[in-house]
Coordinates of C-alpha atoms and ligand atoms in Angstrom, one line a residue:
M4 CA 86.7 143.3 -9.1
T5 CA 83.2 144.6 -10.0
K6 CA 80.5 142.5 -8.4
A7 CA 77.7 141.1 -10.5
L8 CA 75.3 142.1 -7.8
R9 CA 75.4 144.3 -4.7
V10 CA 72.4 144.9 -2.4
H11 CA 72.9 147.3 0.5
N12 CA 70.4 148.0 3.3
L13 CA 67.4 147.0 1.2
S14 CA 64.0 146.9 3.0
K15 CA 60.6 146.7 1.5
R16 CA 57.4 147.3 3.4
F17 CA 54.3 146.7 1.2
A18 CA 51.3 149.0 1.3
G19 CA 49.4 146.6 3.6
G20 CA 52.2 147.0 6.2
K21 CA 53.9 143.7 5.6
L22 CA 57.7 144.0 5.9
A23 CA 58.8 141.6 3.1
L24 CA 62.5 142.5 3.1
N25 CA 64.2 143.4 6.2
N26 CA 67.6 145.1 5.7
I27 CA 69.1 142.8 3.1
N28 CA 72.9 143.1 2.5
L29 CA 74.6 140.8 0.0
E30 CA 77.2 140.7 -2.7
I31 CA 77.5 138.1 -5.5
G32 CA 80.6 137.8 -7.6
Q33 CA 80.6 137.5 -11.4
G34 CA 80.2 133.9 -12.5
E35 CA 78.7 132.6 -9.2
M36 CA 75.8 130.3 -9.1
V37 CA 73.7 131.0 -6.0
A38 CA 70.5 129.5 -4.7
L39 CA 68.1 131.6 -2.9
I40 CA 66.1 129.4 -0.5
G41 CA 63.3 130.0 2.0
A42 CA 59.8 128.9 2.8
S43 CA 57.0 130.6 0.8
G44 CA 56.5 134.2 1.9
S45 CA 60.1 134.5 3.0
G46 CA 60.8 137.3 0.4
K47 CA 62.6 135.4 -2.5
S48 CA 60.5 136.8 -5.3
T49 CA 60.4 140.3 -3.8
L50 CA 64.2 140.3 -3.6
L51 CA 64.7 139.1 -7.2
R52 CA 62.2 141.7 -8.5
H53 CA 64.0 144.5 -6.7
V54 CA 67.3 143.4 -8.3
A55 CA 65.7 143.3 -11.7
G56 CA 64.5 146.9 -11.2
L57 CA 60.8 145.8 -11.4
M58 CA 60.1 147.1 -7.9
T59 CA 61.5 149.8 -5.7
G60 CA 62.5 149.3 -2.1
D61 CA 61.8 151.6 0.9
A62 CA 63.4 155.0 0.8
T63 CA 65.9 154.1 3.4
P64 CA 68.8 156.6 3.1
G65 CA 71.8 154.6 1.8
S66 CA 69.8 151.7 0.4
M67 CA 71.1 150.6 -2.9
I68 CA 71.2 147.9 -5.6
E69 CA 73.9 147.6 -8.2
V70 CA 74.2 145.2 -11.1
S71 CA 77.6 144.9 -12.8
G72 CA 78.7 148.0 -11.0
R73 CA 75.8 150.1 -12.2
C74 CA 73.1 151.4 -9.9
V75 CA 69.6 150.0 -10.4
Q76 CA 68.0 151.8 -7.5
R77 CA 69.1 154.0 -4.7
D78 CA 67.1 155.3 -1.6
G79 CA 64.0 153.7 -3.1
R80 CA 64.3 155.3 -6.5
I81 CA 64.9 153.6 -9.9
Q82 CA 67.9 155.1 -11.6
Q83 CA 67.6 156.7 -15.0
D84 CA 69.6 154.3 -17.1
V85 CA 67.9 151.3 -15.7
R86 CA 66.9 150.2 -19.2
H87 CA 70.5 149.4 -20.0
I88 CA 70.9 147.4 -16.9
R89 CA 67.7 145.6 -17.4
S90 CA 69.0 144.4 -20.8
E91 CA 71.9 142.7 -18.9
V92 CA 69.5 140.9 -16.6
G93 CA 67.6 137.9 -17.8
F94 CA 64.6 136.9 -15.8
V95 CA 63.1 133.4 -15.8
F96 CA 59.7 133.1 -14.1
Q97 CA 58.0 130.1 -12.6
Q98 CA 55.2 130.3 -15.1
F99 CA 57.5 130.5 -18.2
N100 CA 56.0 133.8 -19.4
L101 CA 55.9 132.9 -23.1
V102 CA 53.3 134.2 -25.5
D103 CA 51.3 131.0 -26.1
R104 CA 50.1 131.7 -29.6
L105 CA 53.5 132.8 -31.0
P106 CA 56.1 130.4 -32.3
V107 CA 58.9 129.5 -29.9
L108 CA 61.5 131.2 -32.2
I109 CA 59.7 134.5 -31.9
N110 CA 59.3 134.1 -28.2
V111 CA 63.1 133.7 -28.0
L112 CA 63.8 136.6 -30.3
V113 CA 61.8 138.9 -28.0
G114 CA 65.0 138.7 -25.9
R115 CA 66.6 140.9 -28.6
L116 CA 64.0 143.7 -28.6
H117 CA 66.0 145.9 -26.3
A118 CA 68.8 146.0 -28.8
M119 CA 66.7 146.9 -31.8
P120 CA 65.7 150.2 -33.4
W121 CA 62.1 151.0 -32.6
W122 CA 60.9 150.5 -36.1
R123 CA 62.3 147.0 -36.4
S124 CA 60.9 145.9 -33.0
W125 CA 57.6 147.5 -34.0
T126 CA 57.3 145.5 -37.2
R127 CA 58.7 142.4 -35.4
M128 CA 61.3 141.9 -38.1
F129 CA 64.4 140.0 -37.3
T130 CA 67.5 139.5 -39.4
A131 CA 68.6 136.1 -40.6
Q132 CA 71.6 136.4 -38.2
E133 CA 69.2 137.0 -35.3
R134 CA 67.1 134.0 -36.2
T135 CA 70.3 131.9 -36.5
A136 CA 71.4 133.0 -33.0
A137 CA 67.9 132.2 -31.6
I138 CA 68.0 128.7 -33.1
E139 CA 71.5 128.2 -31.7
A140 CA 70.2 129.2 -28.3
L141 CA 67.4 126.8 -28.6
G142 CA 69.9 124.2 -29.6
R143 CA 71.9 124.9 -26.4
V144 CA 68.8 124.2 -24.3
G145 CA 68.0 121.1 -26.3
I146 CA 64.8 122.1 -28.2
A147 CA 66.0 123.5 -31.6
E148 CA 63.6 121.2 -33.3
C149 CA 60.7 122.9 -31.6
H150 CA 61.5 126.4 -33.0
A151 CA 58.5 126.7 -35.4
Q152 CA 55.9 125.3 -32.9
R153 CA 53.6 127.6 -31.0
A154 CA 54.7 128.0 -27.4
S155 CA 51.5 126.6 -26.1
T156 CA 52.3 123.2 -27.7
L157 CA 55.4 122.7 -25.6
S158 CA 55.6 120.8 -22.3
G159 CA 56.3 122.9 -19.2
G160 CA 59.9 121.8 -19.1
Q161 CA 60.3 122.8 -22.8
Q162 CA 58.7 126.2 -22.2
Q163 CA 61.1 126.9 -19.4
R164 CA 64.0 125.9 -21.6
A165 CA 62.7 128.4 -24.2
A166 CA 62.5 131.1 -21.5
I167 CA 66.2 130.3 -20.7
A168 CA 67.1 130.5 -24.4
R169 CA 65.5 134.0 -24.5
T170 CA 68.0 135.1 -21.8
L171 CA 70.8 133.7 -24.0
V172 CA 69.7 135.6 -27.0
Q173 CA 69.2 138.7 -24.8
G174 CA 72.9 138.3 -23.9
A175 CA 72.1 138.5 -20.2
K176 CA 75.2 138.5 -18.0
V177 CA 73.1 138.0 -14.9
V178 CA 70.2 135.4 -14.9
L179 CA 67.6 135.7 -12.2
A180 CA 65.4 132.6 -12.1
D181 CA 62.4 132.8 -9.7
E182 CA 61.4 129.2 -8.8
P183 CA 61.9 128.0 -12.4
I184 CA 61.3 124.4 -11.5
A185 CA 58.3 124.8 -9.1
S186 CA 55.8 123.8 -11.8
L187 CA 57.9 121.0 -13.3
D188 CA 58.2 117.2 -12.8
P189 CA 61.4 115.9 -11.3
E190 CA 63.1 115.0 -14.6
S191 CA 62.3 118.4 -16.2
S192 CA 63.4 120.0 -13.0
R193 CA 66.8 118.4 -13.2
N194 CA 67.1 119.3 -16.9
V195 CA 66.4 122.9 -16.3
M196 CA 68.8 123.0 -13.4
E197 CA 71.5 121.3 -15.5
I198 CA 71.0 124.0 -18.2
L199 CA 71.3 126.9 -15.8
S200 CA 74.4 125.3 -14.4
R201 CA 75.9 124.8 -17.9
I202 CA 75.2 128.4 -18.8
N203 CA 76.9 129.5 -15.6
R204 CA 80.0 127.3 -16.4
E205 CA 80.3 127.8 -20.1
D206 CA 79.4 131.5 -20.4
G207 CA 80.5 132.7 -17.0
S208 CA 77.1 134.2 -16.4
T209 CA 76.0 134.9 -12.9
V210 CA 73.0 132.8 -12.0
V211 CA 70.7 133.5 -9.0
V212 CA 68.0 130.9 -8.7
S213 CA 65.3 130.8 -6.1
L214 CA 64.2 127.4 -5.1
H215 CA 61.6 126.2 -2.7
Q216 CA 63.4 123.1 -1.8
V217 CA 66.8 122.7 -0.6
D218 CA 68.1 119.5 -2.2
M219 CA 68.2 121.1 -5.6
A220 CA 70.0 124.1 -4.2
M221 CA 72.7 121.8 -2.7
R222 CA 73.1 119.7 -5.8
Y223 CA 73.6 122.6 -8.3
C224 CA 74.6 125.7 -6.4
P225 CA 77.9 126.1 -4.5
R226 CA 76.5 129.0 -2.5
V227 CA 73.2 129.3 -0.7
I228 CA 71.5 132.4 0.6
A229 CA 68.6 131.6 2.9
L230 CA 65.8 134.0 3.7
H231 CA 63.5 133.8 6.6
Q232 CA 60.8 136.5 7.1
G233 CA 62.6 138.9 4.8
R234 CA 66.0 138.5 6.5
V235 CA 69.2 136.7 5.3
V236 CA 69.6 134.0 7.9
Y237 CA 72.4 132.0 6.1
D238 CA 74.9 133.0 3.4
G239 CA 77.5 130.4 2.8
P240 CA 78.6 127.1 1.2
S241 CA 75.7 124.8 0.4
S242 CA 77.9 121.9 1.5
E243 CA 77.5 123.1 5.1
L244 CA 73.7 123.1 5.2
T245 CA 72.3 120.3 7.3
P246 CA 68.7 119.6 8.3
A247 CA 69.7 120.6 11.9
L248 CA 71.0 123.9 10.7
L249 CA 67.8 124.5 8.7
R250 CA 65.6 123.6 11.7
N251 CA 67.5 126.1 13.7
L252 CA 67.1 128.8 11.0
Y253 CA 63.5 128.1 10.1
G254 CA 62.0 126.5 13.2
M255 CA 58.5 125.1 12.4
Q256 CA 58.8 126.1 8.7
A257 CA 61.9 123.9 8.2
D258 CA 59.7 121.0 7.2
E259 CA 58.3 123.0 4.3
I260 CA 61.7 123.5 2.7
L261 CA 63.0 120.1 3.7
N262 CA 60.0 118.4 2.4
G263 CA 61.0 116.0 -0.5
S264 CA 64.7 116.7 0.0
S265 CA 65.7 113.1 -0.2
T266 CA 69.4 113.8 -0.9
L267 CA 69.8 116.0 2.2
H268 CA 71.1 113.9 5.1
E269 CA 73.0 114.7 8.2
P270 CA 76.7 114.0 7.5
A271 CA 77.9 110.8 9.0
Q272 CA 81.0 112.6 10.3
P273 CA 81.6 116.3 10.8
A274 CA 82.2 117.8 7.4
P275 CA 85.8 118.9 6.7
A276 CA 86.4 122.6 6.7
P277 CA 85.9 124.0 3.2
A278 CA 89.2 124.7 1.4
V279 CA 88.1 128.1 0.2
V280 CA 85.6 130.2 1.9
A281 CA 84.7 132.8 -0.6
W282 CA 81.6 134.1 1.2
P283 CA 80.8 135.3 4.7
M284 CA 80.4 132.4 7.1
P285 CA 77.0 131.6 8.4
M286 CA 75.8 134.2 10.8
P287 CA 75.5 133.3 14.5
L288 CA 71.9 132.4 15.2
A289 CA 71.5 135.1 17.7
Q290 CA 72.1 137.6 15.0
A291 CA 69.8 135.8 12.6
A292 CA 66.8 135.8 15.0
Ligands
ADP355 P1 58.4 134.1 -1.7 O1 58.8 134.4 -3.1 O2 59.6 133.7 -0.8 O3 57.4 133.1 -1.5 P2 57.4 136.8 -1.7 O4 58.6 137.6 -2.0 O5 56.4 136.5 -2.8 O6 57.9 135.4 -1.0 O7 56.6 137.5 -0.5 C1 57.2 138.0 0.7 C2 56.1 138.6 1.6 O8 55.6 139.8 1.0 C3 54.9 137.7 1.7 O9 54.4 137.8 3.1 C4 53.9 138.2 0.7 O10 52.6 138.0 1.2 C5 54.2 139.7 0.7 N1 53.9 140.3 -0.6 C6 54.5 139.9 -1.8 N2 54.1 140.7 -2.8 C7 53.2 141.6 -2.2 C8 52.4 142.7 -2.7 N3 52.4 143.0 -4.0 N4 51.6 143.4 -1.8 C9 51.6 143.0 -0.5 N5 52.3 142.0 0.0 C10 53.1 141.3 -0.8
MG356 MG1 58.1 133.5 -4.8

């Protein structure tokens, strides 16, 4: 079956010399909900931006990123039909990225622009059908009543929900969310994670969400990919992550990602072996170092 996402031999060295991604290899199946965790600076945003085709990797021969079986970039070059692929990928940013002075409905409809003839997007005209679809999407994220308000009048949590509604209207099959709850209070954070989880279940969309803290990853995402200094150091079931494992993986930085993770405890007894292991098992630490 076609994978939602394939990343092969991806490295990224920034102009300053910093190696932000160090030979990333991973595959994510359609309909998976995956958390990308790691301390700040571990490469989460850089990886998501590469997948969305917003950045090119190093020109390593054989390096490649595919979304839904179509090549986004190869050997450090963006592929020509990347626009079509980008239309399948919804991106949710930490800072919401709405246009403050425009109504919520218009912000959400912007998700449709890729599908419109240039003259209609230019004149910002949307059909009644498109407006209805946008209000429906806002209903799914629980803020239909806010559709006529300016984006700037919404709370952070509501703005993030509108950003998610935009990916629904866009018809994104893959949703990449880069620390979508980092600026939110705990209740709004739970709301946003519930919504992402619901979209994943109900629409079968693939969701990859980067999270600074690990307890949310464990609560909402069956699979976790952990980055440390640009490398994948763990890729496996979230149920098998323990503070001890994270300390092994992250050393001194473990406290940063464990901080505030009140729900993450050492299991009282050894965890039973998972019934289905759909992903590669955790790497031996020697390999991860
Ligand atoms: P995270 O999202 O996990 O906090 P990032 O992907 O933002 O990490 O950053 C990974 C590393 O790459 C960091 O060391 C960061 O300083 C560096 N980095 C990110 N963006 C740039 C850039 N545009 N230019 C130079 N270095 C960058
Ligand atoms: Mg980041």
